[in-house]
PDB file of C-alpha atoms and ligand atoms in Angstrom:
ATOM      1  CA  MET A  19       0.000   0.000   0.000  1.00  0.00           C
ATOM      2  CA  LEU A  20       2.632   2.495   1.112  1.00  0.00           C
ATOM      3  CA  THR A  21       6.409   2.270   1.144  1.00  0.00           C
ATOM      4  CA  ILE A  22       8.352   5.231   2.479  1.00  0.00           C
ATOM      5  CA  LYS A  23      12.131   5.148   2.358  1.00  0.00           C
ATOM      6  CA  ASN A  24      14.499   7.665   3.900  1.00  0.00           C
ATOM      7  CA  LEU A  25      11.967  10.467   3.510  1.00  0.00           C
ATOM      8  CA  GLN A  26      13.294  13.953   4.102  1.00  0.00           C
ATOM      9  CA  ALA A  27      11.124  17.051   3.922  1.00  0.00           C
ATOM     10  CA  ASN A  28      11.388  20.756   4.665  1.00  0.00           C
ATOM     11  CA  VAL A  29       8.732  23.162   5.848  1.00  0.00           C
ATOM     12  CA  GLU A  30       9.547  26.831   5.274  1.00  0.00           C
ATOM     13  CA  GLY A  31      13.106  25.792   4.426  1.00  0.00           C
ATOM     14  CA  LYS A  32      13.534  24.006   7.749  1.00  0.00           C
ATOM     15  CA  PRO A  33      14.217  20.241   7.777  1.00  0.00           C
ATOM     16  CA  ILE A  34      11.367  18.488   9.616  1.00  0.00           C
ATOM     17  CA  LEU A  35      11.392  14.920   8.312  1.00  0.00           C
ATOM     18  CA  LYS A  36      14.904  13.549   8.533  1.00  0.00           C
ATOM     19  CA  GLY A  37      15.046  10.068   7.055  1.00  0.00           C
ATOM     20  CA  LEU A  38      11.719   8.411   7.766  1.00  0.00           C
ATOM     21  CA  ASP A  39      11.028   4.791   6.842  1.00  0.00           C
ATOM     22  CA  LEU A  40       7.584   3.193   6.941  1.00  0.00           C
ATOM     23  CA  GLU A  41       6.013   0.173   5.256  1.00  0.00           C
ATOM     24  CA  ILE A  42       2.263  -0.341   5.320  1.00  0.00           C
ATOM     25  CA  LYS A  43       0.582  -3.371   3.811  1.00  0.00           C
ATOM     26  CA  PRO A  44      -3.070  -3.665   2.790  1.00  0.00           C
ATOM     27  CA  GLY A  45      -5.350  -4.430   5.730  1.00  0.00           C
ATOM     28  CA  GLU A  46      -2.981  -3.074   8.351  1.00  0.00           C
ATOM     29  CA  VAL A  47      -3.722  -0.441  10.960  1.00  0.00           C
ATOM     30  CA  HIS A  48      -0.737   1.602  12.089  1.00  0.00           C
ATOM     31  CA  ALA A  49      -0.570   4.105  14.926  1.00  0.00           C
ATOM     32  CA  ILE A  50       1.983   6.901  14.857  1.00  0.00           C
ATOM     33  CA  MET A  51       2.735   8.498  18.182  1.00  0.00           C
ATOM     34  CA  GLY A  52       5.389  10.942  19.274  1.00  0.00           C
ATOM     35  CA  PRO A  53       6.040  14.185  21.071  1.00  0.00           C
ATOM     36  CA  ASN A  54       4.660  17.534  19.928  1.00  0.00           C
ATOM     37  CA  GLY A  55       6.536  18.970  16.994  1.00  0.00           C
ATOM     38  CA  SER A  56       8.149  15.667  16.005  1.00  0.00           C
ATOM     39  CA  GLY A  57       6.722  15.864  12.466  1.00  0.00           C
ATOM     40  CA  LYS A  58       3.576  13.721  12.633  1.00  0.00           C
ATOM     41  CA  SER A  59       1.283  16.224  10.925  1.00  0.00           C
ATOM     42  CA  THR A  60       4.063  17.104   8.498  1.00  0.00           C
ATOM     43  CA  LEU A  61       4.155  13.463   7.423  1.00  0.00           C
ATOM     44  CA  GLY A  62       0.394  13.546   6.787  1.00  0.00           C
ATOM     45  CA  HIS A  63       0.639  16.741   4.772  1.00  0.00           C
ATOM     46  CA  VAL A  64       3.591  15.488   2.746  1.00  0.00           C
ATOM     47  CA  LEU A  65       1.645  12.321   1.890  1.00  0.00           C
ATOM     48  CA  ALA A  66      -1.469  14.280   0.946  1.00  0.00           C
ATOM     49  CA  GLY A  67       0.599  16.644  -1.204  1.00  0.00           C
ATOM     50  CA  ARG A  68      -0.056  19.886   0.599  1.00  0.00           C
ATOM     51  CA  PRO A  69       1.718  22.846  -1.025  1.00  0.00           C
ATOM     52  CA  GLY A  70       4.625  24.299   0.950  1.00  0.00           C
ATOM     53  CA  TYR A  71       5.929  20.916   2.091  1.00  0.00           C
ATOM     54  CA  GLU A  72       9.101  20.307   0.120  1.00  0.00           C
ATOM     55  CA  ILE A  73      10.479  16.795  -0.265  1.00  0.00           C
ATOM     56  CA  THR A  74      14.274  16.929  -0.285  1.00  0.00           C
ATOM     57  CA  GLY A  75      15.112  13.234  -0.314  1.00  0.00           C
ATOM     58  CA  GLY A  76      13.889   9.667  -0.220  1.00  0.00           C
ATOM     59  CA  SER A  77      10.978   7.941  -1.910  1.00  0.00           C
ATOM     60  CA  ILE A  78       7.274   7.260  -1.407  1.00  0.00           C
ATOM     61  CA  PHE A  79       5.403   4.573  -3.297  1.00  0.00           C
ATOM     62  CA  PHE A  80       1.619   4.327  -3.003  1.00  0.00           C
ATOM     63  CA  LYS A  81      -0.042   1.264  -4.516  1.00  0.00           C
ATOM     64  CA  GLY A  82       3.126   0.698  -6.540  1.00  0.00           C
ATOM     65  CA  GLU A  83       3.246   4.195  -8.021  1.00  0.00           C
ATOM     66  CA  ASN A  84       5.584   7.069  -7.260  1.00  0.00           C
ATOM     67  CA  LEU A  85       3.493   9.282  -4.993  1.00  0.00           C
ATOM     68  CA  ILE A  86       5.885  12.220  -5.141  1.00  0.00           C
ATOM     69  CA  GLU A  87       5.145  12.688  -8.839  1.00  0.00           C
ATOM     70  CA  MET A  88       1.384  12.745  -8.339  1.00  0.00           C
ATOM     71  CA  GLU A  89      -0.689  15.904  -8.019  1.00  0.00           C
ATOM     72  CA  THR A  90      -2.695  16.337  -4.825  1.00  0.00           C
ATOM     73  CA  GLU A  91      -5.991  15.552  -6.593  1.00  0.00           C
ATOM     74  CA  GLN A  92      -4.519  12.457  -8.194  1.00  0.00           C
ATOM     75  CA  ARG A  93      -3.457  11.139  -4.789  1.00  0.00           C
ATOM     76  CA  ALA A  94      -7.006  11.582  -3.538  1.00  0.00           C
ATOM     77  CA  ARG A  95      -8.494   9.938  -6.620  1.00  0.00           C
ATOM     78  CA  ASN A  96      -6.124   6.994  -6.176  1.00  0.00           C
ATOM     79  CA  GLY A  97      -7.547   6.495  -2.702  1.00  0.00           C
ATOM     80  CA  LEU A  98      -5.440   8.488  -0.273  1.00  0.00           C
ATOM     81  CA  PHE A  99      -7.408  10.367   2.350  1.00  0.00           C
ATOM     82  CA  LEU A 100      -6.147  12.665   5.120  1.00  0.00           C
ATOM     83  CA  ALA A 101      -8.381  13.780   7.981  1.00  0.00           C
ATOM     84  CA  PHE A 102      -6.763  17.009   9.162  1.00  0.00           C
ATOM     85  CA  GLN A 103      -5.696  17.730  12.726  1.00  0.00           C
ATOM     86  CA  TYR A 104      -7.211  21.170  12.188  1.00  0.00           C
ATOM     87  CA  PRO A 105     -10.047  20.721   9.674  1.00  0.00           C
ATOM     88  CA  VAL A 106     -10.509  23.696   7.379  1.00  0.00           C
ATOM     89  CA  GLU A 107     -13.726  25.680   7.156  1.00  0.00           C
ATOM     90  CA  ILE A 108     -15.142  26.288   3.679  1.00  0.00           C
ATOM     91  CA  PRO A 109     -17.802  28.934   4.199  1.00  0.00           C
ATOM     92  CA  GLY A 110     -20.391  29.132   1.442  1.00  0.00           C
ATOM     93  CA  VAL A 111     -19.942  25.521   0.347  1.00  0.00           C
ATOM     94  CA  SER A 112     -22.361  23.168   2.055  1.00  0.00           C
ATOM     95  CA  ASN A 113     -21.339  19.743   3.289  1.00  0.00           C
ATOM     96  CA  MET A 114     -23.824  18.318   0.821  1.00  0.00           C
ATOM     97  CA  GLU A 115     -22.267  20.095  -2.174  1.00  0.00           C
ATOM     98  CA  PHE A 116     -18.779  19.246  -0.986  1.00  0.00           C
ATOM     99  CA  LEU A 117     -19.498  15.551  -0.429  1.00  0.00           C
ATOM    100  CA  LYS A 118     -21.433  15.175  -3.684  1.00  0.00           C
ATOM    101  CA  ALA A 119     -18.625  16.823  -5.675  1.00  0.00           C
ATOM    102  CA  SER A 120     -16.042  14.559  -3.999  1.00  0.00           C
ATOM    103  CA  VAL A 121     -18.055  11.397  -4.591  1.00  0.00           C
ATOM    104  CA  ASP A 122     -18.851  12.381  -8.200  1.00  0.00           C
ATOM    105  CA  ALA A 123     -15.174  13.056  -8.950  1.00  0.00           C
ATOM    106  CA  LEU A 124     -14.283   9.634  -7.608  1.00  0.00           C
ATOM    107  CA  GLN A 125     -17.027   7.899  -9.617  1.00  0.00           C
ATOM    108  CA  GLU A 126     -15.874   9.696 -12.755  1.00  0.00           C
ATOM    109  CA  HIS A 127     -12.293   8.601 -12.103  1.00  0.00           C
ATOM    110  CA  LYS A 128     -13.496   4.993 -11.873  1.00  0.00           C
ATOM    111  CA  GLY A 129     -15.421   5.435 -15.127  1.00  0.00           C
ATOM    112  CA  GLU A 130     -18.750   5.092 -13.332  1.00  0.00           C
ATOM    113  CA  GLN A 131     -21.937   7.168 -13.471  1.00  0.00           C
ATOM    114  CA  PRO A 132     -22.413   9.811 -10.775  1.00  0.00           C
ATOM    115  CA  MET A 133     -24.539   8.624  -7.847  1.00  0.00           C
ATOM    116  CA  ASP A 134     -28.156   9.779  -8.214  1.00  0.00           C
ATOM    117  CA  SER A 135     -29.180  12.481  -5.754  1.00  0.00           C
ATOM    118  CA  VAL A 136     -31.661  10.336  -3.857  1.00  0.00           C
ATOM    119  CA  SER A 137     -29.195   7.503  -3.154  1.00  0.00           C
ATOM    120  CA  PHE A 138     -26.507  10.032  -2.342  1.00  0.00           C
ATOM    121  CA  LEU A 139     -28.676  11.828   0.184  1.00  0.00           C
ATOM    122  CA  ARG A 140     -29.829   8.595   1.763  1.00  0.00           C
ATOM    123  CA  GLN A 141     -26.233   7.436   2.158  1.00  0.00           C
ATOM    124  CA  ALA A 142     -24.986  10.795   3.433  1.00  0.00           C
ATOM    125  CA  ARG A 143     -27.748  10.970   6.050  1.00  0.00           C
ATOM    126  CA  GLU A 144     -26.841   7.463   7.197  1.00  0.00           C
ATOM    127  CA  MET A 145     -23.201   8.531   7.606  1.00  0.00           C
ATOM    128  CA  TYR A 146     -24.189  11.525   9.703  1.00  0.00           C
ATOM    129  CA  LYS A 147     -26.248   9.284  11.952  1.00  0.00           C
ATOM    130  CA  GLN A 148     -23.365   6.824  12.159  1.00  0.00           C
ATOM    131  CA  VAL A 149     -21.081   9.487  13.640  1.00  0.00           C
ATOM    132  CA  ASP A 150     -23.857  10.916  15.801  1.00  0.00           C
ATOM    133  CA  LEU A 151     -24.228  14.233  13.957  1.00  0.00           C
ATOM    134  CA  ASP A 152     -27.606  15.631  12.956  1.00  0.00           C
ATOM    135  CA  PRO A 153     -28.129  15.143   9.177  1.00  0.00           C
ATOM    136  CA  GLY A 154     -29.194  18.815   9.206  1.00  0.00           C
ATOM    137  CA  PHE A 155     -25.444  19.507   9.136  1.00  0.00           C
ATOM    138  CA  LEU A 156     -25.542  18.564   5.446  1.00  0.00           C
ATOM    139  CA  LYS A 157     -26.966  22.015   4.683  1.00  0.00           C
ATOM    140  CA  ARG A 158     -24.330  23.916   6.640  1.00  0.00           C
ATOM    141  CA  GLY A 159     -21.061  25.278   5.251  1.00  0.00           C
ATOM    142  CA  VAL A 160     -18.187  22.788   5.484  1.00  0.00           C
ATOM    143  CA  ASN A 161     -17.010  22.918   9.122  1.00  0.00           C
ATOM    144  CA  GLU A 162     -18.330  26.488   9.339  1.00  0.00           C
ATOM    145  CA  GLY A 163     -18.795  27.335  12.989  1.00  0.00           C
ATOM    146  CA  PHE A 164     -18.568  23.656  13.956  1.00  0.00           C
ATOM    147  CA  SER A 165     -17.181  22.777  17.371  1.00  0.00           C
ATOM    148  CA  GLY A 166     -13.867  20.910  17.495  1.00  0.00           C
ATOM    149  CA  GLY A 167     -15.588  17.560  17.965  1.00  0.00           C
ATOM    150  CA  GLU A 168     -18.115  18.258  15.196  1.00  0.00           C
ATOM    151  CA  LYS A 169     -15.294  19.085  12.764  1.00  0.00           C
ATOM    152  CA  LYS A 170     -13.536  15.825  13.573  1.00  0.00           C
ATOM    153  CA  ARG A 171     -16.724  13.864  12.994  1.00  0.00           C
ATOM    154  CA  ASN A 172     -17.416  15.761   9.789  1.00  0.00           C
ATOM    155  CA  GLU A 173     -13.981  14.685   8.523  1.00  0.00           C
ATOM    156  CA  LEU A 174     -14.936  11.099   9.294  1.00  0.00           C
ATOM    157  CA  ILE A 175     -18.055  11.421   7.163  1.00  0.00           C
ATOM    158  CA  GLN A 176     -15.918  12.444   4.208  1.00  0.00           C
ATOM    159  CA  MET A 177     -13.801   9.365   4.848  1.00  0.00           C
ATOM    160  CA  LEU A 178     -16.815   7.068   5.125  1.00  0.00           C
ATOM    161  CA  MET A 179     -18.292   8.418   1.877  1.00  0.00           C
ATOM    162  CA  LEU A 180     -15.039   8.156  -0.058  1.00  0.00           C
ATOM    163  CA  GLN A 181     -14.014   4.701   1.240  1.00  0.00           C
ATOM    164  CA  PRO A 182     -10.296   5.413   0.713  1.00  0.00           C
ATOM    165  CA  ALA A 183      -7.669   2.725   0.226  1.00  0.00           C
ATOM    166  CA  LEU A 184      -5.379   4.516   2.665  1.00  0.00           C
ATOM    167  CA  ALA A 185      -6.920   6.644   5.414  1.00  0.00           C
ATOM    168  CA  ILE A 186      -4.689   8.862   7.535  1.00  0.00           C
ATOM    169  CA  LEU A 187      -6.316  10.322  10.645  1.00  0.00           C
ATOM    170  CA  ASP A 188      -4.378  13.129  12.279  1.00  0.00           C
ATOM    171  CA  GLU A 189      -5.344  13.391  15.941  1.00  0.00           C
ATOM    172  CA  THR A 190      -8.984  12.759  15.152  1.00  0.00           C
ATOM    173  CA  ASP A 191      -9.313  11.770  18.806  1.00  0.00           C
ATOM    174  CA  SER A 192      -7.939  14.923  20.394  1.00  0.00           C
ATOM    175  CA  GLY A 193     -10.478  17.039  22.236  1.00  0.00           C
ATOM    176  CA  LEU A 194     -13.162  14.371  22.097  1.00  0.00           C
ATOM    177  CA  ASP A 195     -15.027  13.136  25.145  1.00  0.00           C
ATOM    178  CA  ILE A 196     -15.282   9.412  25.758  1.00  0.00           C
ATOM    179  CA  ASP A 197     -18.642   9.006  23.958  1.00  0.00           C
ATOM    180  CA  ALA A 198     -17.414  10.857  20.877  1.00  0.00           C
ATOM    181  CA  LEU A 199     -14.240   8.783  20.968  1.00  0.00           C
ATOM    182  CA  GLN A 200     -16.260   5.589  20.788  1.00  0.00           C
ATOM    183  CA  VAL A 201     -18.258   6.981  17.874  1.00  0.00           C
ATOM    184  CA  VAL A 202     -15.023   7.777  16.041  1.00  0.00           C
ATOM    185  CA  ALA A 203     -13.642   4.337  16.820  1.00  0.00           C
ATOM    186  CA  GLU A 204     -16.759   2.600  15.518  1.00  0.00           C
ATOM    187  CA  ALA A 205     -16.631   4.595  12.288  1.00  0.00           C
ATOM    188  CA  VAL A 206     -12.969   3.763  11.767  1.00  0.00           C
ATOM    189  CA  ASN A 207     -13.467   0.112  12.675  1.00  0.00           C
ATOM    190  CA  SER A 208     -16.327  -0.114  10.168  1.00  0.00           C
ATOM    191  CA  LEU A 209     -13.810   0.796   7.470  1.00  0.00           C
ATOM    192  CA  ARG A 210     -11.311  -1.895   8.421  1.00  0.00           C
ATOM    193  CA  SER A 211     -10.893  -4.441   5.652  1.00  0.00           C
ATOM    194  CA  CYS A 212      -8.165  -6.569   4.169  1.00  0.00           C
ATOM    195  CA  GLU A 213      -7.875  -4.143   1.241  1.00  0.00           C
ATOM    196  CA  ARG A 214      -7.689  -0.938   3.218  1.00  0.00           C
ATOM    197  CA  SER A 215      -4.949   0.511   5.409  1.00  0.00           C
ATOM    198  CA  ILE A 216      -5.396   2.985   8.209  1.00  0.00           C
ATOM    199  CA  VAL A 217      -2.830   5.271   9.823  1.00  0.00           C
ATOM    200  CA  MET A 218      -3.801   6.890  13.097  1.00  0.00           C
ATOM    201  CA  ILE A 219      -1.710   9.751  14.365  1.00  0.00           C
ATOM    202  CA  THR A 220      -2.436  10.153  18.038  1.00  0.00           C
ATOM    203  CA  HIS A 221      -1.020  11.506  21.265  1.00  0.00           C
ATOM    204  CA  TYR A 222      -2.944   9.175  23.497  1.00  0.00           C
ATOM    205  CA  GLN A 223      -3.053   5.453  23.815  1.00  0.00           C
ATOM    206  CA  ARG A 224      -6.737   5.799  24.822  1.00  0.00           C
ATOM    207  CA  LEU A 225      -7.936   5.645  21.197  1.00  0.00           C
ATOM    208  CA  LEU A 226      -5.984   2.436  20.718  1.00  0.00           C
ATOM    209  CA  ASP A 227      -8.174   0.706  23.310  1.00  0.00           C
ATOM    210  CA  TYR A 228     -10.984   1.005  20.766  1.00  0.00           C
ATOM    211  CA  ILE A 229      -9.092   0.771  17.482  1.00  0.00           C
ATOM    212  CA  LYS A 230      -6.520  -1.965  17.893  1.00  0.00           C
ATOM    213  CA  PRO A 231      -3.463  -1.208  15.764  1.00  0.00           C
ATOM    214  CA  ASP A 232      -1.291  -3.906  14.230  1.00  0.00           C
ATOM    215  CA  PHE A 233       1.771  -1.696  14.642  1.00  0.00           C
ATOM    216  CA  VAL A 234       2.723   1.288  16.758  1.00  0.00           C
ATOM    217  CA  HIS A 235       5.541   3.647  15.721  1.00  0.00           C
ATOM    218  CA  VAL A 236       7.205   6.445  17.605  1.00  0.00           C
ATOM    219  CA  LEU A 237       8.161   9.487  15.572  1.00  0.00           C
ATOM    220  CA  SER A 238      10.798  11.659  17.140  1.00  0.00           C
ATOM    221  CA  ASP A 239      12.688  14.522  15.517  1.00  0.00           C
ATOM    222  CA  GLY A 240      11.539  13.553  12.030  1.00  0.00           C
ATOM    223  CA  LYS A 241      12.341   9.857  12.170  1.00  0.00           C
ATOM    224  CA  ILE A 242      10.653   6.693  13.308  1.00  0.00           C
ATOM    225  CA  VAL A 243      12.820   5.715  16.248  1.00  0.00           C
ATOM    226  CA  ARG A 244      10.897   2.706  17.470  1.00  0.00           C
ATOM    227  CA  SER A 245       8.222   0.315  16.203  1.00  0.00           C
ATOM    228  CA  GLY A 246       6.310  -2.376  17.995  1.00  0.00           C
ATOM    229  CA  ASP A 247       2.851  -3.699  18.699  1.00  0.00           C
ATOM    230  CA  LYS A 248       0.137  -2.265  20.915  1.00  0.00           C
ATOM    231  CA  SER A 249       2.206  -2.883  24.042  1.00  0.00           C
ATOM    232  CA  LEU A 250       4.552  -0.102  22.904  1.00  0.00           C
ATOM    233  CA  ALA A 251       1.697   2.393  23.260  1.00  0.00           C
ATOM    234  CA  LEU A 252       1.026   1.212  26.796  1.00  0.00           C
ATOM    235  CA  GLU A 253       4.694   1.458  27.641  1.00  0.00           C
ATOM    236  CA  LEU A 254       4.782   5.027  26.278  1.00  0.00           C
ATOM    237  CA  GLU A 255       1.799   5.997  28.349  1.00  0.00           C
ATOM    238  CA  GLU A 256       3.476   4.665  31.443  1.00  0.00           C
ATOM    239  CA  LYS A 257       6.987   5.999  30.885  1.00  0.00           C
ATOM    240  CA  GLY A 258       6.553   8.999  28.548  1.00  0.00           C
ATOM    241  CA  TYR A 259       8.575   9.718  25.424  1.00  0.00           C
ATOM    242  CA  GLY A 260      11.743  10.576  27.347  1.00  0.00           C
ATOM    243  CA  TRP A 261      12.259   6.882  27.924  1.00  0.00           C
ATOM    244  CA  ILE A 262      12.722   6.288  24.183  1.00  0.00           C
ATOM    245  CA  SER A 263      15.577   8.757  23.865  1.00  0.00           C
ATOM    246  CA  GLU A 264      17.154   7.414  27.055  1.00  0.00           C
ATOM    247  CA  VAL A 265      17.351   3.902  25.683  1.00  0.00           C
ATOM    248  CA  GLU A 266      18.439   4.936  22.159  1.00  0.00           C
TER     249      GLU A 266
HETATM  250  P1  LIG B   4       3.433  17.222  15.229  1.00  0.00           P
HETATM  251  O1  LIG B   4       2.246  16.998  14.367  1.00  0.00           O
HETATM  252  O2  LIG B   4       4.250  15.996  15.459  1.00  0.00           O
HETATM  253  O3  LIG B   4       3.100  17.896  16.524  1.00  0.00           O
HETATM  254  P2  LIG B   4       4.233  19.029  13.099  1.00  0.00           P
HETATM  255  O4  LIG B   4       4.450  18.128  11.942  1.00  0.00           O
HETATM  256  O5  LIG B   4       2.961  19.783  13.143  1.00  0.00           O
HETATM  257  O6  LIG B   4       4.432  18.206  14.455  1.00  0.00           O
HETATM  258  O7  LIG B   4       5.409  20.072  13.207  1.00  0.00           O
HETATM  259  C1  LIG B   4       6.766  19.696  13.133  1.00  0.00           C
HETATM  260  C2  LIG B   4       7.639  20.948  13.139  1.00  0.00           C
HETATM  261  O8  LIG B   4       7.439  21.661  11.924  1.00  0.00           O
HETATM  262  C3  LIG B   4       7.325  21.909  14.253  1.00  0.00           C
HETATM  263  O9  LIG B   4       8.538  22.425  14.734  1.00  0.00           O
HETATM  264  C4  LIG B   4       6.500  22.977  13.584  1.00  0.00           C
HETATM  265  O10 LIG B   4       6.639  24.222  14.217  1.00  0.00           O
HETATM  266  C5  LIG B   4       7.071  22.992  12.189  1.00  0.00           C
HETATM  267  N1  LIG B   4       6.077  23.400  11.189  1.00  0.00           N
HETATM  268  C6  LIG B   4       4.997  22.683  10.798  1.00  0.00           C
HETATM  269  N2  LIG B   4       4.272  23.348   9.891  1.00  0.00           N
HETATM  270  C7  LIG B   4       4.898  24.522   9.712  1.00  0.00           C
HETATM  271  C8  LIG B   4       4.659  25.675   8.888  1.00  0.00           C
HETATM  272  N3  LIG B   4       3.602  25.716   8.054  1.00  0.00           N
HETATM  273  N4  LIG B   4       5.540  26.688   8.960  1.00  0.00           N
HETATM  274  C9  LIG B   4       6.617  26.628   9.790  1.00  0.00           C
HETATM  275  N5  LIG B   4       6.901  25.587  10.577  1.00  0.00           N
HETATM  276  C10 LIG B   4       6.067  24.556  10.554  1.00  0.00           C
HETATM  277 MG1  LIG B   5       0.953  18.322  17.608  1.00  0.00          MG
HETATM  278 MG1  LIG B   6       0.281  17.372  14.590  1.00  0.00          MG
END
């Protein structure tokens, strides 16, 4: 699904990713943890192709193709999805318009007919109910005036509608209460399949009680410094990140 080798990237001319390696196979769920400012969100943005993130070395292959050469839209069409740590507001564009345009673009890419409006609406309303948001949100501007938790859930709806091959969730759990966390976990778990891979960037091991990762990685100063299974997350919670650098 995704093979990253020795990835180096700059933000505003400053090196942030400093030789990152990561291999993700179809069906796997990976958690990426690490201290603030270690480059977790940068990795997400680099993968999604956000402008301003300059790759200075290494390689990224997504479903066998060179990701670095792909435009942002092409990455999305090929099935890469990033749920932002800080979801953007798009005033004046309703969730309904936004979702329909996204789904239509994907259908077109696959050479299929656009979804008819009735089926689309039925499906979209279902998704809103699934993440415990009122379907009335469909008429509101994308994330416009939404609370933190509502934005995170709105991002999940986009993910559920688009059914990406590779979903990257950047701190989708932060700022959520325990009920909202379970809603998020259920939505993510409903997407788990042998053909899909999920990357969860998170500060807290709490989310991993509900979404069991196959692998846990620690990102520190732009590199993955340790990988393990779920027990690594528990160990981090107990001992903090300082422990990793001490034993390096
Ligand atoms: P994390 O998500 O692990 O907390 P980030 O990837 O957001 O870390 O940030 C890594 C480093 O890159 C930080 O030092 C941050 O200040 C810097 N950085 C990220 N985005 C920008 C930006 N747009 N302009 C300048 N510096 C940035
Ligand atoms: Mg952070
Ligand atoms: Mg971040």
